[in-house]
C-alpha positions as protocol buffer text, in pm:
chain_id: "A"
residue {
  index: 1
  type: UNK
  ca { x: 15946 y: 4949 z: 24236 }
}
residue {
  index: 2
  type: UNK
  ca { x: 15573 y: 4987 z: 24282 }
}
residue {
  index: 3
  type: UNK
  ca { x: 15327 y: 4717 z: 24189 }
}
residue {
  index: 4
  type: UNK
  ca { x: 14954 y: 4766 z: 24145 }
}
residue {
  index: 5
  type: UNK
  ca { x: 14706 y: 4484 z: 24100 }
}
residue {
  index: 6
  type: UNK
  ca { x: 14346 y: 4544 z: 24000 }
}
residue {
  index: 7
  type: UNK
  ca { x: 14056 y: 4306 z: 24058 }
}
residue {
  index: 8
  type: UNK
  ca { x: 13679 y: 4303 z: 24033 }
}
residue {
  index: 9
  type: UNK
  ca { x: 13623 y: 4347 z: 23662 }
}
residue {
  index: 10
  type: UNK
  ca { x: 13385 y: 4131 z: 23464 }
}
residue {
  index: 11
  type: UNK
  ca { x: 13070 y: 4114 z: 23256 }
}
residue {
  index: 12
  type: UNK
  ca { x: 12753 y: 4280 z: 23379 }
}
residue {
  index: 13
  type: UNK
  ca { x: 12422 y: 4383 z: 23229 }
}
residue {
  index: 14
  type: UNK
  ca { x: 12332 y: 4746 z: 23183 }
}
residue {
  index: 15
  type: UNK
  ca { x: 12203 y: 4890 z: 23508 }
}
residue {
  index: 16
  type: UNK
  ca { x: 12414 y: 4654 z: 23714 }
}
residue {
  index: 17
  type: UNK
  ca { x: 12704 y: 4720 z: 23952 }
}
residue {
  index: 18
  type: UNK
  ca { x: 13066 y: 4622 z: 23994 }
}
residue {
  index: 19
  type: UNK
  ca { x: 13328 y: 4708 z: 24254 }
}
residue {
  index: 20
  type: UNK
  ca { x: 13688 y: 4738 z: 24145 }
}
residue {
  index: 21
  type: UNK
  ca { x: 13978 y: 4711 z: 24388 }
}
residue {
  index: 22
  type: UNK
  ca { x: 14345 y: 4795 z: 24345 }
}
residue {
  index: 23
  type: UNK
  ca { x: 14617 y: 4702 z: 24592 }
}
residue {
  index: 24
  type: UNK
  ca { x: 14956 y: 4867 z: 24588 }
}
residue {
  index: 25
  type: UNK
  ca { x: 15277 y: 4708 z: 24709 }
}
residue {
  index: 26
  type: UNK
  ca { x: 15651 y: 4756 z: 24688 }
}
residue {
  index: 27
  type: UNK
  ca { x: 15834 y: 5082 z: 24738 }
}
residue {
  index: 28
  type: UNK
  ca { x: 15537 y: 5297 z: 24842 }
}
residue {
  index: 29
  type: UNK
  ca { x: 15713 y: 5496 z: 25111 }
}
residue {
  index: 30
  type: UNK
  ca { x: 15478 y: 5786 z: 25044 }
}
residue {
  index: 31
  type: UNK
  ca { x: 15128 y: 5797 z: 24896 }
}
residue {
  index: 32
  type: UNK
  ca { x: 14959 y: 6113 z: 24768 }
}
residue {
  index: 33
  type: UNK
  ca { x: 14686 y: 5993 z: 24535 }
}
residue {
  index: 34
  type: UNK
  ca { x: 14537 y: 5691 z: 24365 }
}
residue {
  index: 35
  type: UNK
  ca { x: 14270 y: 5651 z: 24105 }
}
residue {
  index: 36
  type: UNK
  ca { x: 14135 y: 5500 z: 23789 }
}
residue {
  index: 37
  type: UNK
  ca { x: 14159 y: 5566 z: 23419 }
}
residue {
  index: 38
  type: UNK
  ca { x: 13992 y: 5362 z: 23147 }
}
residue {
  index: 39
  type: UNK
  ca { x: 14046 y: 5290 z: 22780 }
}
residue {
  index: 40
  type: UNK
  ca { x: 13779 y: 5167 z: 22543 }
}
residue {
  index: 41
  type: UNK
  ca { x: 13866 y: 5006 z: 22208 }
}
residue {
  index: 42
  type: UNK
  ca { x: 13975 y: 5268 z: 21957 }
}
residue {
  index: 43
  type: UNK
  ca { x: 13964 y: 5548 z: 22213 }
}
residue {
  index: 44
  type: UNK
  ca { x: 14219 y: 5734 z: 22420 }
}
residue {
  index: 45
  type: UNK
  ca { x: 14271 y: 5657 z: 22786 }
}
residue {
  index: 46
  type: UNK
  ca { x: 14060 y: 5886 z: 23003 }
}
residue {
  index: 47
  type: UNK
  ca { x: 14028 y: 5973 z: 23370 }
}
residue {
  index: 48
  type: UNK
  ca { x: 13747 y: 5803 z: 23559 }
}
residue {
  index: 49
  type: UNK
  ca { x: 13814 y: 5915 z: 23916 }
}
residue {
  index: 50
  type: UNK
  ca { x: 14099 y: 6007 z: 24147 }
}
residue {
  index: 51
  type: UNK
  ca { x: 14134 y: 6049 z: 24521 }
}
residue {
  index: 52
  type: UNK
  ca { x: 14399 y: 6199 z: 24748 }
}
residue {
  index: 53
  type: UNK
  ca { x: 14535 y: 6025 z: 25055 }
}
residue {
  index: 54
  type: UNK
  ca { x: 14308 y: 6240 z: 25272 }
}
residue {
  index: 55
  type: UNK
  ca { x: 13998 y: 6160 z: 25068 }
}
residue {
  index: 56
  type: UNK
  ca { x: 13943 y: 6446 z: 24825 }
}
residue {
  index: 57
  type: UNK
  ca { x: 13781 y: 6291 z: 24518 }
}
residue {
  index: 58
  type: UNK
  ca { x: 13764 y: 6395 z: 24153 }
}
residue {
  index: 59
  type: UNK
  ca { x: 13529 y: 6244 z: 23896 }
}
residue {
  index: 60
  type: UNK
  ca { x: 13486 y: 6271 z: 23523 }
}
residue {
  index: 61
  type: UNK
  ca { x: 13151 y: 6417 z: 23422 }
}
residue {
  index: 62
  type: UNK
  ca { x: 13050 y: 6089 z: 23258 }
}
residue {
  index: 63
  type: UNK
  ca { x: 13055 y: 5896 z: 23585 }
}
residue {
  index: 64
  type: UNK
  ca { x: 12948 y: 6156 z: 23843 }
}
residue {
  index: 65
  type: UNK
  ca { x: 12655 y: 6032 z: 24046 }
}
residue {
  index: 66
  type: UNK
  ca { x: 12709 y: 5671 z: 23940 }
}
residue {
  index: 67
  type: UNK
  ca { x: 13064 y: 5586 z: 24053 }
}
residue {
  index: 68
  type: UNK
  ca { x: 13219 y: 5632 z: 24397 }
}
residue {
  index: 69
  type: UNK
  ca { x: 13591 y: 5618 z: 24468 }
}
residue {
  index: 70
  type: UNK
  ca { x: 13735 y: 5549 z: 24811 }
}
residue {
  index: 71
  type: UNK
  ca { x: 14079 y: 5484 z: 24956 }
}
residue {
  index: 72
  type: UNK
  ca { x: 14230 y: 5291 z: 25244 }
}
residue {
  index: 73
  type: UNK
  ca { x: 14566 y: 5457 z: 25284 }
}
residue {
  index: 74
  type: UNK
  ca { x: 14694 y: 5208 z: 25540 }
}
residue {
  index: 75
  type: UNK
  ca { x: 14622 y: 4919 z: 25305 }
}
residue {
  index: 76
  type: UNK
  ca { x: 14737 y: 5118 z: 25001 }
}
residue {
  index: 77
  type: UNK
  ca { x: 14412 y: 5019 z: 24836 }
}
residue {
  index: 78
  type: UNK
  ca { x: 14171 y: 5215 z: 24620 }
}
residue {
  index: 79
  type: UNK
  ca { x: 13817 y: 5108 z: 24537 }
}
residue {
  index: 80
  type: UNK
  ca { x: 13574 y: 5209 z: 24264 }
}
residue {
  index: 81
  type: UNK
  ca { x: 13208 y: 5131 z: 24323 }
}
residue {
  index: 82
  type: UNK
  ca { x: 13033 y: 5146 z: 23988 }
}
residue {
  index: 83
  type: UNK
  ca { x: 12653 y: 5159 z: 23985 }
}
residue {
  index: 84
  type: UNK
  ca { x: 12401 y: 5196 z: 23705 }
}
residue {
  index: 85
  type: UNK
  ca { x: 12658 y: 5076 z: 23454 }
}
residue {
  index: 86
  type: UNK
  ca { x: 12600 y: 5157 z: 23089 }
}
residue {
  index: 87
  type: UNK
  ca { x: 12740 y: 4994 z: 22773 }
}
residue {
  index: 88
  type: UNK
  ca { x: 12959 y: 5301 z: 22718 }
}
residue {
  index: 89
  type: UNK
  ca { x: 13139 y: 5217 z: 23043 }
}
residue {
  index: 90
  type: UNK
  ca { x: 13288 y: 4913 z: 22870 }
}
residue {
  index: 91
  type: UNK
  ca { x: 13666 y: 4949 z: 22882 }
}
residue {
  index: 92
  type: UNK
  ca { x: 13985 y: 4829 z: 23040 }
}
residue {
  index: 93
  type: UNK
  ca { x: 14016 y: 5002 z: 23377 }
}
residue {
  index: 94
  type: UNK
  ca { x: 14365 y: 5090 z: 23496 }
}
residue {
  index: 95
  type: UNK
  ca { x: 14461 y: 5174 z: 23852 }
}
residue {
  index: 96
  type: UNK
  ca { x: 14720 y: 5445 z: 23908 }
}
residue {
  index: 97
  type: UNK
  ca { x: 14922 y: 5582 z: 24199 }
}
residue {
  index: 98
  type: UNK
  ca { x: 15131 y: 5889 z: 24278 }
}
residue {
  index: 99
  type: UNK
  ca { x: 15373 y: 5898 z: 24566 }
}
residue {
  index: 100
  type: UNK
  ca { x: 15408 y: 6277 z: 24580 }
}
residue {
  index: 101
  type: UNK
  ca { x: 15160 y: 6455 z: 24353 }
}
residue {
  index: 102
  type: UNK
  ca { x: 14791 y: 6486 z: 24428 }
}
residue {
  index: 103
  type: UNK
  ca { x: 14695 y: 6506 z: 24062 }
}
residue {
  index: 104
  type: UNK
  ca { x: 14553 y: 6231 z: 23844 }
}
residue {
  index: 105
  type: UNK
  ca { x: 14852 y: 6198 z: 23610 }
}
residue {
  index: 106
  type: UNK
  ca { x: 14972 y: 5887 z: 23782 }
}
residue {
  index: 107
  type: UNK
  ca { x: 15331 y: 5771 z: 23774 }
}
residue {
  index: 108
  type: UNK
  ca { x: 15261 y: 5404 z: 23840 }
}
residue {
  index: 109
  type: UNK
  ca { x: 15003 y: 5183 z: 23672 }
}
residue {
  index: 110
  type: UNK
  ca { x: 14851 y: 4841 z: 23708 }
}
residue {
  index: 111
  type: UNK
  ca { x: 14799 y: 4602 z: 23415 }
}
residue {
  index: 112
  type: UNK
  ca { x: 14426 y: 4675 z: 23395 }
}
residue {
  index: 113
  type: UNK
  ca { x: 14101 y: 4486 z: 23442 }
}
residue {
  index: 114
  type: UNK
  ca { x: 13830 y: 4444 z: 23179 }
}
residue {
  index: 115
  type: UNK
  ca { x: 13480 y: 4574 z: 23243 }
}
residue {
  index: 116
  type: UNK
  ca { x: 13215 y: 4478 z: 22990 }
}
residue {
  index: 117
  type: UNK
  ca { x: 12858 y: 4607 z: 23011 }
}
residue {
  index: 118
  type: UNK
  ca { x: 12603 y: 4438 z: 22791 }
}
residue {
  index: 119
  type: UNK
  ca { x: 12292 y: 4614 z: 22668 }
}
């Protein structure tokens, strides 16, 4: 099995920053991509950003220019630096991982971490 644990969420004022981390463990004998989705109350889960094991990143239009994703393949860790946060970024952020596919439809998920941005 694969386990993912997110950290770094919290409460921040609009315009502030947070850095999310996600560490993978378990049966990760191969790693192709990791990334983040989020789900706000009453809304569907949506892609935030994804990154391949060699560093090719994908961002949703809503976070481009504000968020930066990075990966440490050796540590099986993905980071999400979130700057200039806005109230509409409030959501539960879920870390995902694929062992073989480079897409952002992840097969494994963490439990999520809450991000709340106050206005």
